[in-house]
Amino acid sequence: MPNMPTITANHVAAPPSWALLELKLIALMEKGAHMMSHKYAERSGAWYWSDDLDDYYERSYNWCLLYNMGGDESLVDLALKHWNATTRLFDDRDGNRINNMDYFHGVNPMRLKHNIHNEYFSIVHPGDAEWHHMGEGNMAFYDLALGDPTISENVRRSRRFADMFLGEDPESPIYDPVHKIIRSPMHGSLGPFHDATLDMVKTYLHGGHSTSPGWKAKTMGVRGSLYPAVKDLQPGWWDDPRQAREIVALFNQVVLNGDSAANLAATGLVTNAYLYTGDDKYKQWVVDYVEAWMDRIDQNGGIIPDNVGPTGKPGEHRDGVWWGTLYGWNSYVGWSHIFHSLGVAAECAHLVTQDDSYLDILRSQINVLLDNSITDDNGQLLVPNRATPDGWVHAHVEEDKWDATSSTNLRLYELAHLYHASMSQDDYNLILRVREGDHLRDWNEEALGAARAEWDSEYSRFQYYDGKNPNWPEKTLSLQYQKALENYHTMENDDRTVPEILRDNQEPRNAVFTKILTHVMFGSPQYLYHGGLLRATVRYFDPCRIRPGLPPDVAVLVDELRADGVGVQVVNTNRNESRSVIVQSGAFGEHTFTTVTTSTGDGHQSTEVNGKHFTVDLPPGTSIRIDAGLDRFSNKPSYAFPWHGDKIPVPFDY
């Protein structure tokens, strides 16, 4: 174990309620993971459930993260088992035993396909091979590195996956290094996708799933548009064979032949390889690709175009119209998917370069929305959600109700990530502007959101660090415990047989939730769900068991965030045994601790650290409050653990 400064706690007191809740939540969720794996999967790790490929990976996407919070070491083995099982299950090399297994995605008849090639998403099922879905599916792979970055085959995979985007995989000519474009919104290990079927075009232009019984088409533009080449496309065009051929060919040219802003999420996959290897070629690709899109923003008058053509020109196939591609500005998701990818790109470029100017790729587009905002009769700030031929639309549309609208207020998700990255007064002021214009929400109210990717918890988290929600740790942990307990009991009371589970084909209830623990323990927003990497102001390791995560009986709370520091409470709830914790600066050692000041029963004591780590020794029943100075984004980031040194020790060099 490397030498590092050591701080010793000496304040003996009853553990606070948040500490007990935190430990109970971790214990419950690790049991839930084992129950879910045992009840709803083969021993091999293959799930008793059929859906899209990314959804398979998502079942256990955060189990290695729970291990990093102090969960049992078996969580790493389970997560790796399920990832490998899914990859084998869909891989085209093995003939794929599920290739002809029919199932229903909601009411939509589907067929599982061998849509993995070389262990990564292929284009056999193109709907999975775009960054909304690949980003979701990749989360599980990224988190395996948090559990153990020394697994040789995962290091090899990280390189191979990233090399597709560097133009180094002849089977997958995804990237054009001259024009700095990814060649299609849909792409994978078999290259870019440029050959849509008639059913695909109907689905992407008119919504829903065109092969579904009773499918009802909407007017053009639900997921993508052919505007301005085709300004008005009414349902039924597919009944004319000549027109059908023309529209499909136009879709392949206008929509699929060029880059999409959503592809910026690929920076997460390439940064993942950089964190494993430290190879500068991955850093350079992230920089080049992000800068290319920043240039396109400048070329387009400050707004990121959702589409560029084969030469990198915005609106190249659309007579300069900068909106209209798949899941772009004009689609039913409006700016949502674009902003996911902008956030991933901003964080990755900032992380690998330590240059905060790259955050402007996200900040500039938040300002575009705010600069074009309006205030309704009730004083509510509304931002535009879609771009149309008639200009901005300040309303949200649902895919299944394309003609129905509702007002759009700016969510806190991306703003929370931007502010966590910069900790600047200007970004703080942006959040204040949104808060002052939001009369629909009580920002102190605890809310978990309905899904993994929801951002509702960010409001009350911001209020806590802004000094306006003092009981937030207890409230948010209690609410999360209740949700985890509900899912645990649902699984526990499920007495169906395996054939019945297969027949019902219901998504298994995951009892592992790491969003709130990320907030409380790491002092950060949850990672951007559609392909982002872990965010953490601080992270923890157990020097006695030589593993990531907290030791048994130890709880932590990040209680203050500043541009130049962080406050952390550390509690040993065990009244009989001592514990030790290594505290790391950032998720990947990207920050530097400066001076650490501790609050104990004897007052205050300062210790010079000037490094990435320090150790906290906790005698039985003690706690300590630490104020750690931070020089933020001052180190080269790495998946390496504190005892690895400058290079991750990988046993086998592929």
PDB file of C-alpha atoms in Angstrom, residues 333-496:
ATOM      1  CA  VAL A 333     -37.946  13.787 -27.895  1.00  0.00           C
ATOM      2  CA  GLY A 334     -36.876  17.263 -29.004  1.00  0.00           C
ATOM      3  CA  TRP A 335     -33.577  18.255 -27.446  1.00  0.00           C
ATOM      4  CA  SER A 336     -33.605  15.463 -24.861  1.00  0.00           C
ATOM      5  CA  HIS A 337     -31.425  12.861 -26.607  1.00  0.00           C
ATOM      6  CA  ILE A 338     -29.092  15.503 -28.000  1.00  0.00           C
ATOM      7  CA  PHE A 339     -28.496  16.901 -24.521  1.00  0.00           C
ATOM      8  CA  HIS A 340     -27.691  13.461 -23.119  1.00  0.00           C
ATOM      9  CA  SER A 341     -24.897  13.190 -25.678  1.00  0.00           C
ATOM     10  CA  LEU A 342     -23.746  16.782 -25.229  1.00  0.00           C
ATOM     11  CA  GLY A 343     -23.359  16.127 -21.522  1.00  0.00           C
ATOM     12  CA  VAL A 344     -21.337  12.958 -22.086  1.00  0.00           C
ATOM     13  CA  ALA A 345     -19.060  14.729 -24.573  1.00  0.00           C
ATOM     14  CA  ALA A 346     -18.536  17.767 -22.353  1.00  0.00           C
ATOM     15  CA  GLU A 347     -17.646  15.654 -19.323  1.00  0.00           C
ATOM     16  CA  CYS A 348     -15.337  13.320 -21.244  1.00  0.00           C
ATOM     17  CA  ALA A 349     -13.413  16.065 -23.042  1.00  0.00           C
ATOM     18  CA  HIS A 350     -13.062  17.997 -19.778  1.00  0.00           C
ATOM     19  CA  LEU A 351     -11.925  14.865 -17.928  1.00  0.00           C
ATOM     20  CA  VAL A 352      -9.206  13.802 -20.373  1.00  0.00           C
ATOM     21  CA  THR A 353      -7.815  17.308 -20.971  1.00  0.00           C
ATOM     22  CA  GLN A 354      -8.462  19.073 -17.639  1.00  0.00           C
ATOM     23  CA  ASP A 355      -9.593  21.991 -19.847  1.00  0.00           C
ATOM     24  CA  ASP A 356     -12.936  23.382 -18.752  1.00  0.00           C
ATOM     25  CA  SER A 357     -13.499  25.215 -22.053  1.00  0.00           C
ATOM     26  CA  TYR A 358     -14.910  21.953 -23.427  1.00  0.00           C
ATOM     27  CA  LEU A 359     -17.845  22.296 -21.056  1.00  0.00           C
ATOM     28  CA  ASP A 360     -19.094  25.032 -23.359  1.00  0.00           C
ATOM     29  CA  ILE A 361     -20.392  22.456 -25.842  1.00  0.00           C
ATOM     30  CA  LEU A 362     -23.109  21.774 -23.266  1.00  0.00           C
ATOM     31  CA  ARG A 363     -23.345  25.218 -21.682  1.00  0.00           C
ATOM     32  CA  SER A 364     -23.824  26.958 -25.030  1.00  0.00           C
ATOM     33  CA  GLN A 365     -26.869  24.853 -25.860  1.00  0.00           C
ATOM     34  CA  ILE A 366     -28.426  25.359 -22.435  1.00  0.00           C
ATOM     35  CA  ASN A 367     -28.083  29.060 -23.142  1.00  0.00           C
ATOM     36  CA  VAL A 368     -29.724  28.582 -26.552  1.00  0.00           C
ATOM     37  CA  LEU A 369     -32.791  27.213 -24.784  1.00  0.00           C
ATOM     38  CA  LEU A 370     -32.785  29.924 -22.133  1.00  0.00           C
ATOM     39  CA  ASP A 371     -32.218  32.686 -24.694  1.00  0.00           C
ATOM     40  CA  ASN A 372     -35.290  31.472 -26.579  1.00  0.00           C
ATOM     41  CA  SER A 373     -37.427  30.880 -23.495  1.00  0.00           C
ATOM     42  CA  ILE A 374     -40.782  32.478 -22.786  1.00  0.00           C
ATOM     43  CA  THR A 375     -42.784  33.089 -19.621  1.00  0.00           C
ATOM     44  CA  ASP A 376     -46.404  31.938 -19.552  1.00  0.00           C
ATOM     45  CA  ASP A 377     -49.325  33.699 -17.889  1.00  0.00           C
ATOM     46  CA  ASN A 378     -48.502  32.027 -14.574  1.00  0.00           C
ATOM     47  CA  GLY A 379     -44.924  33.246 -14.612  1.00  0.00           C
ATOM     48  CA  GLN A 380     -43.528  29.805 -15.505  1.00  0.00           C
ATOM     49  CA  LEU A 381     -40.300  29.790 -17.510  1.00  0.00           C
ATOM     50  CA  LEU A 382     -40.746  27.628 -20.632  1.00  0.00           C
ATOM     51  CA  VAL A 383     -37.956  26.636 -22.991  1.00  0.00           C
ATOM     52  CA  PRO A 384     -38.339  25.535 -26.610  1.00  0.00           C
ATOM     53  CA  ASN A 385     -38.506  21.803 -27.060  1.00  0.00           C
ATOM     54  CA  ARG A 386     -38.594  21.390 -30.842  1.00  0.00           C
ATOM     55  CA  ALA A 387     -37.430  23.118 -33.983  1.00  0.00           C
ATOM     56  CA  THR A 388     -39.961  23.233 -36.846  1.00  0.00           C
ATOM     57  CA  PRO A 389     -40.363  25.036 -40.193  1.00  0.00           C
ATOM     58  CA  ASP A 390     -42.256  27.695 -38.254  1.00  0.00           C
ATOM     59  CA  GLY A 391     -39.522  28.136 -35.649  1.00  0.00           C
ATOM     60  CA  TRP A 392     -39.247  27.036 -32.033  1.00  0.00           C
ATOM     61  CA  VAL A 393     -42.106  25.223 -30.325  1.00  0.00           C
ATOM     62  CA  HIS A 394     -42.315  25.685 -26.553  1.00  0.00           C
ATOM     63  CA  ALA A 395     -44.116  22.427 -25.960  1.00  0.00           C
ATOM     64  CA  HIS A 396     -43.457  18.754 -25.523  1.00  0.00           C
ATOM     65  CA  VAL A 397     -45.059  16.038 -27.622  1.00  0.00           C
ATOM     66  CA  GLU A 398     -45.603  12.376 -26.868  1.00  0.00           C
ATOM     67  CA  GLU A 399     -44.812   9.783 -29.505  1.00  0.00           C
ATOM     68  CA  ASP A 400     -48.170   8.089 -29.068  1.00  0.00           C
ATOM     69  CA  LYS A 401     -49.983  11.445 -29.030  1.00  0.00           C
ATOM     70  CA  TRP A 402     -48.101  13.300 -31.737  1.00  0.00           C
ATOM     71  CA  ASP A 403     -50.703  16.039 -31.933  1.00  0.00           C
ATOM     72  CA  ALA A 404     -50.917  16.578 -28.155  1.00  0.00           C
ATOM     73  CA  THR A 405     -48.660  19.100 -26.463  1.00  0.00           C
ATOM     74  CA  SER A 406     -47.649  20.140 -22.965  1.00  0.00           C
ATOM     75  CA  SER A 407     -45.426  22.953 -21.761  1.00  0.00           C
ATOM     76  CA  THR A 408     -41.707  22.379 -21.289  1.00  0.00           C
ATOM     77  CA  ASN A 409     -39.653  23.695 -18.410  1.00  0.00           C
ATOM     78  CA  LEU A 410     -35.895  23.168 -18.427  1.00  0.00           C
ATOM     79  CA  ARG A 411     -34.937  20.049 -16.472  1.00  0.00           C
ATOM     80  CA  LEU A 412     -32.073  20.186 -14.003  1.00  0.00           C
ATOM     81  CA  TYR A 413     -30.298  17.042 -15.244  1.00  0.00           C
ATOM     82  CA  GLU A 414     -27.746  18.631 -17.572  1.00  0.00           C
ATOM     83  CA  LEU A 415     -27.443  21.793 -15.491  1.00  0.00           C
ATOM     84  CA  ALA A 416     -26.583  19.673 -12.446  1.00  0.00           C
ATOM     85  CA  HIS A 417     -23.847  17.925 -14.415  1.00  0.00           C
ATOM     86  CA  LEU A 418     -22.521  21.178 -15.821  1.00  0.00           C
ATOM     87  CA  TYR A 419     -22.348  22.807 -12.398  1.00  0.00           C
ATOM     88  CA  HIS A 420     -20.744  19.734 -10.812  1.00  0.00           C
ATOM     89  CA  ALA A 421     -18.049  19.819 -13.493  1.00  0.00           C
ATOM     90  CA  SER A 422     -17.323  23.541 -13.350  1.00  0.00           C
ATOM     91  CA  MET A 423     -18.452  24.629  -9.867  1.00  0.00           C
ATOM     92  CA  SER A 424     -18.508  28.104 -11.400  1.00  0.00           C
ATOM     93  CA  GLN A 425     -20.611  31.030 -10.243  1.00  0.00           C
ATOM     94  CA  ASP A 426     -21.964  31.505 -13.774  1.00  0.00           C
ATOM     95  CA  ASP A 427     -23.315  27.953 -13.925  1.00  0.00           C
ATOM     96  CA  TYR A 428     -24.729  28.301 -10.430  1.00  0.00           C
ATOM     97  CA  ASN A 429     -26.532  31.418 -11.622  1.00  0.00           C
ATOM     98  CA  LEU A 430     -28.035  29.469 -14.522  1.00  0.00           C
ATOM     99  CA  ILE A 431     -29.598  27.083 -12.023  1.00  0.00           C
ATOM    100  CA  LEU A 432     -30.895  29.994  -9.963  1.00  0.00           C
ATOM    101  CA  ARG A 433     -32.522  31.418 -13.084  1.00  0.00           C
ATOM    102  CA  VAL A 434     -34.321  28.142 -13.728  1.00  0.00           C
ATOM    103  CA  ARG A 435     -35.343  27.819 -10.070  1.00  0.00           C
ATOM    104  CA  GLU A 436     -36.713  31.351  -9.944  1.00  0.00           C
ATOM    105  CA  GLY A 437     -38.782  30.676 -13.064  1.00  0.00           C
ATOM    106  CA  ASP A 438     -40.113  27.304 -11.898  1.00  0.00           C
ATOM    107  CA  HIS A 439     -43.486  27.655 -10.180  1.00  0.00           C
ATOM    108  CA  LEU A 440     -44.617  24.090 -10.890  1.00  0.00           C
ATOM    109  CA  ARG A 441     -42.213  22.219  -8.613  1.00  0.00           C
ATOM    110  CA  ASP A 442     -41.271  22.264  -4.957  1.00  0.00           C
ATOM    111  CA  TRP A 443     -37.511  21.860  -5.251  1.00  0.00           C
ATOM    112  CA  ASN A 444     -37.268  20.549  -1.676  1.00  0.00           C
ATOM    113  CA  GLU A 445     -39.675  17.694  -2.365  1.00  0.00           C
ATOM    114  CA  GLU A 446     -38.022  14.297  -2.520  1.00  0.00           C
ATOM    115  CA  ALA A 447     -38.561  12.482  -5.814  1.00  0.00           C
ATOM    116  CA  LEU A 448     -36.739   9.495  -7.232  1.00  0.00           C
ATOM    117  CA  GLY A 449     -38.223   9.582 -10.721  1.00  0.00           C
ATOM    118  CA  ALA A 450     -39.998   6.765 -12.479  1.00  0.00           C
ATOM    119  CA  ALA A 451     -36.980   5.217 -14.197  1.00  0.00           C
ATOM    120  CA  ARG A 452     -33.217   4.664 -13.991  1.00  0.00           C
ATOM    121  CA  ALA A 453     -32.491   7.702 -16.121  1.00  0.00           C
ATOM    122  CA  GLU A 454     -34.804  10.112 -14.316  1.00  0.00           C
ATOM    123  CA  TRP A 455     -33.360  13.311 -12.915  1.00  0.00           C
ATOM    124  CA  ASP A 456     -36.047  14.306 -10.411  1.00  0.00           C
ATOM    125  CA  SER A 457     -33.726  13.727  -7.447  1.00  0.00           C
ATOM    126  CA  GLU A 458     -31.399  16.499  -8.632  1.00  0.00           C
ATOM    127  CA  TYR A 459     -33.687  19.280  -7.395  1.00  0.00           C
ATOM    128  CA  SER A 460     -33.657  18.378  -3.706  1.00  0.00           C
ATOM    129  CA  ARG A 461     -29.941  17.526  -3.920  1.00  0.00           C
ATOM    130  CA  PHE A 462     -29.169  21.010  -5.233  1.00  0.00           C
ATOM    131  CA  GLN A 463     -31.272  22.554  -2.478  1.00  0.00           C
ATOM    132  CA  TYR A 464     -29.283  20.714   0.203  1.00  0.00           C
ATOM    133  CA  TYR A 465     -25.934  21.983  -1.023  1.00  0.00           C
ATOM    134  CA  ASP A 466     -27.469  25.423  -1.454  1.00  0.00           C
ATOM    135  CA  GLY A 467     -28.368  25.450   2.259  1.00  0.00           C
ATOM    136  CA  LYS A 468     -32.133  25.205   1.794  1.00  0.00           C
ATOM    137  CA  ASN A 469     -32.926  21.535   2.472  1.00  0.00           C
ATOM    138  CA  PRO A 470     -31.108  20.484   5.681  1.00  0.00           C
ATOM    139  CA  ASN A 471     -32.874  17.146   6.217  1.00  0.00           C
ATOM    140  CA  TRP A 472     -32.246  15.944   2.677  1.00  0.00           C
ATOM    141  CA  PRO A 473     -29.864  13.038   3.472  1.00  0.00           C
ATOM    142  CA  GLU A 474     -32.325  11.285   5.772  1.00  0.00           C
ATOM    143  CA  LYS A 475     -35.343  12.012   3.580  1.00  0.00           C
ATOM    144  CA  THR A 476     -33.811  10.890   0.313  1.00  0.00           C
ATOM    145  CA  LEU A 477     -32.217   7.729   1.765  1.00  0.00           C
ATOM    146  CA  SER A 478     -35.496   6.791   3.444  1.00  0.00           C
ATOM    147  CA  LEU A 479     -37.442   7.197   0.212  1.00  0.00           C
ATOM    148  CA  GLN A 480     -34.882   5.145  -1.696  1.00  0.00           C
ATOM    149  CA  TYR A 481     -34.974   2.423   0.948  1.00  0.00           C
ATOM    150  CA  GLN A 482     -38.750   2.238   0.631  1.00  0.00           C
ATOM    151  CA  LYS A 483     -38.518   1.811  -3.159  1.00  0.00           C
ATOM    152  CA  ALA A 484     -35.810  -0.846  -2.888  1.00  0.00           C
ATOM    153  CA  LEU A 485     -37.810  -2.682  -0.229  1.00  0.00           C
ATOM    154  CA  GLU A 486     -40.920  -2.701  -2.422  1.00  0.00           C
ATOM    155  CA  ASN A 487     -39.002  -4.284  -5.291  1.00  0.00           C
ATOM    156  CA  TYR A 488     -37.305  -6.732  -2.935  1.00  0.00           C
ATOM    157  CA  HIS A 489     -40.632  -7.933  -1.546  1.00  0.00           C
ATOM    158  CA  THR A 490     -42.109  -8.182  -5.044  1.00  0.00           C
ATOM    159  CA  MET A 491     -39.302 -10.553  -6.016  1.00  0.00           C
ATOM    160  CA  GLU A 492     -39.468 -12.410  -2.708  1.00  0.00           C
ATOM    161  CA  ASN A 493     -43.200 -13.059  -3.125  1.00  0.00           C
ATOM    162  CA  ASP A 494     -42.924 -14.113  -6.764  1.00  0.00           C
ATOM    163  CA  ASP A 495     -43.575 -17.868  -6.713  1.00  0.00           C
ATOM    164  CA  ARG A 496     -43.787 -18.400 -10.480  1.00  0.00           C
TER     165      ARG A 496
END
